[in-house]
Amino acid sequence: MFSKLNQATATVFIAGISGLSLATFSTSASAATLHNGWHYSIDSFNDSMAGYEVGGTPYEIYGTALQQTDDSIFFAINSNLALEGKSSQYAENGHTGWGDLLFNFSGNDLDTANANGDLFGIRFAENSESGVSELGVYENVRATDIAQRNGNLLTDASLSGYINWITQHGGNPQAGDLSITDSYFNPNRHVPNSMVSGTKIGDIQFLSNINDLGLDFGHFGATGTHTIAFQFDRHLLPDGEYVYTLAPECDNDIIAGIGNLEPRPVPEPSSALALGLVTLAAGALKSRRRSSHDSSQMS
């Protein structure tokens, strides 16, 4: 998925929920930070734009976080953008909302995975221009960007144009766990941020008890005005290394996360054996009782 590191830094450990997994990433990537059971991807706090303003805007994404359990995946976003999006005088329809969350397990860059329909996508915002009709988790996804019609004002309609604008106006463009210039992205176009098509495979459930789950963006100084959190079934996504990307529909800030989904645990052989012995014992006891009952009736 990424170019290899030099020998001295070739190994990066990513803490998994049930252990440590091993992966290699490019020099422009860093593993998500594990804290209280959540893997955090923290973005620059000064790389969003709104109109001609840079940094701390209503589109600023401060960070994302992911937690895996045996049965569920939990995902959270800390940002200045509310779940319902916001009105925008620059958007064609007067509103700019959230794009879709895109997961890539293919090992290819974003454009290649997208062209092959290898992405997984999650629509979590009702008030959006997503090409899929329902909230939920999708496979076989193809995505596009809808930045310009949602208020991205740059004449250079590309990722490189965004990078140059942010830098020239005193911002620090980043993409969470990836460098904004990582080869995962195509610098000559906006980052795809909205599903065009896909097959729905499951639902999402929004979370209101996020404090009970140990979620703590404040540990990293992330102070977005809104935290959005939801969960979905673990089996809906494959095992292995992933990259996810997320942006508002205007692509006025971009975040990426990298990590590894551990396989769901299977019963230990000893546990299966014990269960089998219990079943056999129960069957033998039932057989003896039936035999005793039949003998008493014959006497």
Tab-separated table of C-alpha atoms in Angstrom:
chain	number	residue	atom	x	y	z
A	1	MET	CA	0.000	0.000	0.000
A	2	PHE	CA	2.802	2.366	0.841
A	3	SER	CA	6.467	2.640	-0.087
A	4	LYS	CA	8.846	0.900	2.307
A	5	LEU	CA	10.742	2.660	5.025
A	6	ASN	CA	14.498	2.609	5.317
A	7	GLN	CA	16.051	-0.193	7.379
A	8	ALA	CA	16.241	1.832	10.582
A	9	THR	CA	12.527	2.674	10.593
A	10	ALA	CA	11.061	-0.177	8.622
A	11	THR	CA	8.896	-1.539	11.408
A	12	VAL	CA	5.913	0.228	12.886
A	13	PHE	CA	3.834	-1.429	15.567
A	14	ILE	CA	0.120	-0.779	15.668
A	15	ALA	CA	-1.519	-1.654	18.935
A	16	GLY	CA	-4.541	-3.884	18.370
A	17	ILE	CA	-7.420	-4.455	20.726
A	18	SER	CA	-6.291	-8.011	21.346
A	19	GLY	CA	-2.558	-7.636	20.819
A	20	LEU	CA	0.049	-6.109	18.567
A	21	SER	CA	0.119	-6.432	14.820
A	22	LEU	CA	2.966	-5.576	12.511
A	23	ALA	CA	2.832	-3.380	9.448
A	24	THR	CA	5.071	-1.205	7.316
A	25	PHE	CA	4.171	2.240	6.117
A	26	SER	CA	5.737	5.020	4.116
A	27	THR	CA	7.848	7.704	5.730
A	28	SER	CA	4.841	10.007	5.493
A	29	ALA	CA	2.589	7.765	7.587
A	30	SER	CA	2.367	7.171	11.325
A	31	ALA	CA	0.300	4.696	13.282
A	32	ALA	CA	-2.822	5.856	15.042
A	33	THR	CA	-2.295	6.513	18.740
A	34	LEU	CA	-3.848	4.055	21.186
A	35	HIS	CA	-5.474	5.653	24.248
A	36	ASN	CA	-8.143	4.092	26.471
A	37	GLY	CA	-8.811	1.377	23.899
A	38	TRP	CA	-9.366	3.841	21.025
A	39	HIS	CA	-7.061	4.350	18.030
A	40	TYR	CA	-6.850	8.114	17.459
A	41	SER	CA	-5.923	9.854	14.228
A	42	ILE	CA	-5.239	13.485	15.091
A	43	ASP	CA	-5.228	16.062	12.317
A	44	SER	CA	-3.680	19.503	12.096
A	45	PHE	CA	-5.830	21.996	13.991
A	46	ASN	CA	-4.997	24.667	11.411
A	47	ASP	CA	-5.715	23.259	7.942
A	48	SER	CA	-9.352	23.957	7.141
A	49	MET	CA	-10.713	26.724	4.971
A	50	ALA	CA	-14.050	28.538	4.755
A	51	GLY	CA	-14.378	31.158	2.066
A	52	TYR	CA	-10.972	32.795	2.253
A	53	GLU	CA	-10.300	32.023	5.932
A	54	VAL	CA	-7.820	29.349	7.005
A	55	GLY	CA	-7.671	27.418	10.282
A	56	GLY	CA	-10.283	26.885	12.995
A	57	THR	CA	-13.126	27.288	10.521
A	58	PRO	CA	-16.523	25.549	10.719
A	59	TYR	CA	-15.010	22.736	8.616
A	60	GLU	CA	-12.019	22.011	10.850
A	61	ILE	CA	-11.566	18.299	11.632
A	62	TYR	CA	-9.531	17.825	14.808
A	63	GLY	CA	-9.429	14.054	14.906
A	64	THR	CA	-11.110	10.704	14.458
A	65	ALA	CA	-11.033	7.565	16.583
A	66	LEU	CA	-11.792	3.892	16.052
A	67	GLN	CA	-12.329	1.073	18.518
A	68	GLN	CA	-12.738	-2.606	17.700
A	69	THR	CA	-14.415	-5.158	19.942
A	70	ASP	CA	-15.350	-8.775	19.253
A	71	ASP	CA	-18.766	-7.746	17.945
A	72	SER	CA	-18.620	-4.061	16.961
A	73	ILE	CA	-16.617	-1.261	15.447
A	74	PHE	CA	-17.031	2.162	17.038
A	75	PHE	CA	-16.098	5.309	15.124
A	76	ALA	CA	-15.978	8.904	16.350
A	77	ILE	CA	-15.266	12.303	14.795
A	78	ASN	CA	-14.277	15.517	16.558
A	79	SER	CA	-14.890	18.569	14.390
A	80	ASN	CA	-16.433	22.005	14.178
A	81	LEU	CA	-18.924	20.668	11.634
A	82	ALA	CA	-22.209	19.383	13.062
A	83	LEU	CA	-23.779	16.122	11.922
A	84	GLU	CA	-26.420	18.072	9.998
A	85	GLY	CA	-23.777	20.194	8.214
A	86	LYS	CA	-24.165	23.938	7.794
A	87	SER	CA	-25.566	26.559	5.474
A	88	SER	CA	-23.094	27.938	2.947
A	89	GLN	CA	-23.463	30.911	0.648
A	90	TYR	CA	-20.881	29.338	-1.646
A	91	ALA	CA	-22.584	25.935	-2.125
A	92	GLU	CA	-24.896	25.512	-5.095
A	93	ASN	CA	-27.776	24.329	-2.897
A	94	GLY	CA	-26.910	26.632	0.016
A	95	HIS	CA	-25.765	23.773	2.253
A	96	THR	CA	-22.556	21.838	2.854
A	97	GLY	CA	-22.618	18.614	4.853
A	98	TRP	CA	-20.449	15.639	5.633
A	99	GLY	CA	-19.068	13.405	2.943
A	100	ASP	CA	-19.015	9.637	3.375
A	101	LEU	CA	-16.421	7.692	5.379
A	102	LEU	CA	-14.401	5.510	2.973
A	103	PHE	CA	-12.413	2.406	4.019
A	104	ASN	CA	-9.798	0.785	1.765
A	105	PHE	CA	-8.504	-2.725	2.569
A	106	SER	CA	-7.184	-3.449	-0.941
A	107	GLY	CA	-3.551	-2.423	-0.469
A	108	ASN	CA	-3.838	-0.051	-3.446
A	109	ASP	CA	-3.886	3.731	-3.536
A	110	LEU	CA	-7.226	5.506	-3.285
A	111	ASP	CA	-7.775	6.089	-7.018
A	112	THR	CA	-6.975	2.468	-7.926
A	113	ALA	CA	-9.213	1.020	-5.207
A	114	ASN	CA	-11.970	3.412	-6.209
A	115	ALA	CA	-11.747	2.511	-9.900
A	116	ASN	CA	-11.929	-1.195	-9.006
A	117	GLY	CA	-14.931	-0.769	-6.716
A	118	ASP	CA	-12.869	-2.070	-3.793
A	119	LEU	CA	-13.886	0.550	-1.240
A	120	PHE	CA	-16.226	0.199	1.719
A	121	GLY	CA	-18.272	3.278	2.570
A	122	ILE	CA	-20.374	4.535	5.445
A	123	ARG	CA	-23.050	7.142	4.998
A	124	PHE	CA	-23.691	8.599	8.451
A	125	ALA	CA	-25.194	12.006	7.629
A	126	GLU	CA	-28.827	12.290	6.552
A	127	ASN	CA	-28.410	15.798	5.185
A	128	SER	CA	-25.834	15.062	2.499
A	129	GLU	CA	-25.533	14.592	-1.248
A	130	SER	CA	-24.344	10.995	-1.017
A	131	GLY	CA	-25.199	8.875	-4.036
A	132	VAL	CA	-26.549	6.086	-1.826
A	133	SER	CA	-29.988	6.625	-0.384
A	134	GLU	CA	-29.788	5.210	3.141
A	135	LEU	CA	-27.536	5.541	6.150
A	136	GLY	CA	-25.400	2.462	6.658
A	137	VAL	CA	-22.381	0.426	5.603
A	138	TYR	CA	-21.751	-0.326	1.920
A	139	GLU	CA	-19.391	-2.550	-0.067
A	140	ASN	CA	-18.288	-2.496	-3.729
A	141	VAL	CA	-18.207	1.276	-3.445
A	142	ARG	CA	-17.269	3.808	-6.072
A	143	ALA	CA	-16.885	7.404	-4.952
A	144	THR	CA	-16.317	10.863	-6.391
A	145	ASP	CA	-15.645	14.353	-5.095
A	146	ILE	CA	-18.363	16.968	-4.914
A	147	ALA	CA	-16.138	19.748	-3.617
A	148	GLN	CA	-16.662	22.518	-6.135
A	149	ARG	CA	-20.440	22.506	-6.040
A	150	ASN	CA	-20.248	22.572	-2.240
A	151	GLY	CA	-18.271	25.749	-1.847
A	152	ASN	CA	-14.627	24.954	-2.579
A	153	LEU	CA	-13.598	28.230	-4.160
A	154	LEU	CA	-10.113	27.363	-5.383
A	155	THR	CA	-9.388	27.891	-9.049
A	156	ASP	CA	-6.910	25.006	-8.811
A	157	ALA	CA	-9.547	22.338	-8.232
A	158	SER	CA	-7.268	19.679	-6.772
A	159	LEU	CA	-5.604	18.424	-3.619
A	160	SER	CA	-2.422	20.280	-4.543
A	161	GLY	CA	-4.444	23.475	-4.900
A	162	TYR	CA	-5.811	22.965	-1.376
A	163	ILE	CA	-2.315	22.295	-0.015
A	164	ASN	CA	-0.881	25.424	-1.650
A	165	TRP	CA	-3.732	27.640	-0.462
A	166	ILE	CA	-3.523	26.459	3.145
A	167	THR	CA	0.273	26.808	3.211
A	168	GLN	CA	0.287	30.257	1.609
A	169	HIS	CA	-2.206	31.495	4.192
A	170	GLY	CA	-0.299	30.309	7.253
A	171	GLY	CA	-1.922	26.911	7.763
A	172	ASN	CA	-0.300	23.529	8.313
A	173	PRO	CA	-1.944	21.031	5.935
A	174	GLN	CA	-1.979	17.442	7.143
A	175	ALA	CA	-4.203	14.370	6.745
A	176	GLY	CA	-4.211	12.695	10.140
A	177	ASP	CA	-2.056	9.559	10.008
A	178	LEU	CA	-0.901	10.317	6.456
A	179	SER	CA	1.079	13.194	5.052
A	180	ILE	CA	-1.157	15.290	2.836
A	181	THR	CA	1.374	14.628	0.053
A	182	ASP	CA	1.375	10.838	0.527
A	183	SER	CA	1.257	8.831	-2.705
A	184	TYR	CA	-2.007	7.298	-1.467
A	185	PHE	CA	-3.677	10.468	-2.789
A	186	ASN	CA	-3.801	11.861	-6.317
A	187	PRO	CA	-2.589	15.471	-6.016
A	188	ASN	CA	-4.186	16.441	-9.314
A	189	ARG	CA	-7.786	16.052	-8.175
A	190	HIS	CA	-9.895	16.615	-5.078
A	191	VAL	CA	-10.009	13.668	-2.678
A	192	PRO	CA	-13.117	11.503	-3.343
A	193	ASN	CA	-15.536	12.212	-0.522
A	194	SER	CA	-18.982	10.953	-1.550
A	195	MET	CA	-20.247	7.561	-2.637
A	196	VAL	CA	-21.649	7.279	-6.153
A	197	SER	CA	-22.771	3.671	-5.773
A	198	GLY	CA	-22.432	0.648	-3.522
A	199	THR	CA	-24.286	-2.298	-2.038
A	200	LYS	CA	-25.689	-1.838	1.444
A	201	ILE	CA	-24.603	-4.576	3.853
A	202	GLY	CA	-25.581	-3.227	7.269
A	203	ASP	CA	-26.843	-0.424	9.470
A	204	ILE	CA	-25.174	1.986	11.868
A	205	GLN	CA	-26.306	3.011	15.341
A	206	PHE	CA	-25.499	6.436	16.762
A	207	LEU	CA	-24.015	6.639	20.250
A	208	SER	CA	-25.054	9.004	22.997
A	209	ASN	CA	-23.038	7.504	25.863
A	210	ILE	CA	-19.608	8.294	24.424
A	211	ASN	CA	-18.171	9.288	27.812
A	212	ASP	CA	-18.933	5.792	29.109
A	213	LEU	CA	-16.847	4.324	26.272
A	214	GLY	CA	-13.627	6.055	27.307
A	215	LEU	CA	-13.548	8.367	24.295
A	216	ASP	CA	-11.253	11.304	25.097
A	217	PHE	CA	-10.325	13.668	22.266
A	218	GLY	CA	-9.380	16.232	24.884
A	219	HIS	CA	-6.330	14.125	25.756
A	220	PHE	CA	-4.872	15.294	22.440
A	221	GLY	CA	-6.028	18.897	22.731
A	222	ALA	CA	-8.765	18.312	20.152
A	223	THR	CA	-11.443	20.879	20.947
A	224	GLY	CA	-13.937	20.645	18.108
A	225	THR	CA	-17.416	21.871	18.956
A	226	HIS	CA	-19.062	18.617	17.836
A	227	THR	CA	-18.362	14.939	18.485
A	228	ILE	CA	-20.175	12.441	16.264
A	229	ALA	CA	-20.030	8.738	17.179
A	230	PHE	CA	-21.639	5.596	15.804
A	231	GLN	CA	-21.140	1.842	15.744
A	232	PHE	CA	-21.761	-1.057	13.367
A	233	ASP	CA	-21.257	-4.821	13.314
A	234	ARG	CA	-17.637	-5.983	13.208
A	235	HIS	CA	-18.333	-8.622	10.545
A	236	LEU	CA	-19.293	-5.970	7.981
A	237	LEU	CA	-15.636	-5.078	7.368
A	238	PRO	CA	-12.825	-7.509	6.486
A	239	ASP	CA	-9.746	-8.283	8.579
A	240	GLY	CA	-6.409	-6.641	7.925
A	241	GLU	CA	-4.763	-3.313	7.218
A	242	TYR	CA	-6.924	-0.382	6.188
A	243	VAL	CA	-6.810	3.269	5.265
A	244	TYR	CA	-9.869	5.403	5.815
A	245	THR	CA	-10.526	8.922	4.569
A	246	LEU	CA	-13.131	11.482	5.545
A	247	ALA	CA	-13.883	15.058	4.505
A	248	PRO	CA	-16.767	17.502	4.356
A	249	GLU	CA	-18.505	17.679	0.997
A	250	CYS	CA	-16.429	20.773	0.157
A	251	ASP	CA	-13.108	18.967	0.851
A	252	ASN	CA	-12.108	22.016	2.909
A	253	ASP	CA	-10.352	19.694	5.365
A	254	ILE	CA	-9.279	16.071	4.985
A	255	ILE	CA	-8.337	13.373	7.480
A	256	ALA	CA	-7.026	9.849	6.997
A	257	GLY	CA	-6.514	7.005	9.444
A	258	ILE	CA	-4.465	3.842	9.128
A	259	GLY	CA	-4.656	0.668	11.189
A	260	ASN	CA	-5.376	-3.023	11.291
A	261	LEU	CA	-8.630	-4.811	12.082
A	262	GLU	CA	-7.856	-7.945	14.063
A	263	PRO	CA	-9.759	-11.143	13.209
A	264	ARG	CA	-12.647	-11.903	15.513
A	265	PRO	CA	-11.623	-14.503	18.113
A	266	VAL	CA	-12.610	-18.141	17.631
A	267	PRO	CA	-13.283	-20.516	20.545
A	268	GLU	CA	-10.133	-22.044	22.028
A	269	PRO	CA	-9.754	-25.788	21.335
A	270	SER	CA	-9.836	-26.458	25.064
A	271	SER	CA	-13.103	-24.559	25.360
A	272	ALA	CA	-14.612	-26.490	22.480
A	273	LEU	CA	-13.436	-29.767	24.034
A	274	ALA	CA	-14.905	-28.829	27.391
A	275	LEU	CA	-18.201	-27.972	25.752
A	276	GLY	CA	-18.169	-31.330	23.976
A	277	LEU	CA	-17.522	-33.186	27.222
A	278	VAL	CA	-20.371	-31.372	28.940
A	279	THR	CA	-22.680	-32.293	26.061
A	280	LEU	CA	-21.610	-35.944	26.202
A	281	ALA	CA	-22.060	-36.057	29.985
A	282	ALA	CA	-25.528	-34.555	29.713
A	283	GLY	CA	-26.444	-37.104	27.042
A	284	ALA	CA	-25.156	-39.999	29.140
A	285	LEU	CA	-27.099	-38.797	32.179
A	286	LYS	CA	-30.281	-38.496	30.131
A	287	SER	CA	-29.736	-42.009	28.745
A	288	ARG	CA	-29.253	-43.485	32.246
A	289	ARG	CA	-32.402	-41.794	33.508
A	290	ARG	CA	-34.400	-43.165	30.568
A	291	SER	CA	-32.968	-46.657	31.172
A	292	SER	CA	-33.825	-46.520	34.893
A	293	HIS	CA	-37.330	-45.347	34.085
A	294	ASP	CA	-37.904	-48.184	31.628
A	295	SER	CA	-36.598	-50.782	34.127
A	296	SER	CA	-38.902	-49.575	36.881
A	297	GLN	CA	-41.906	-49.894	34.594
A	298	MET	CA	-41.012	-53.479	33.713
A	299	SER	CA	-40.676	-54.623	37.349
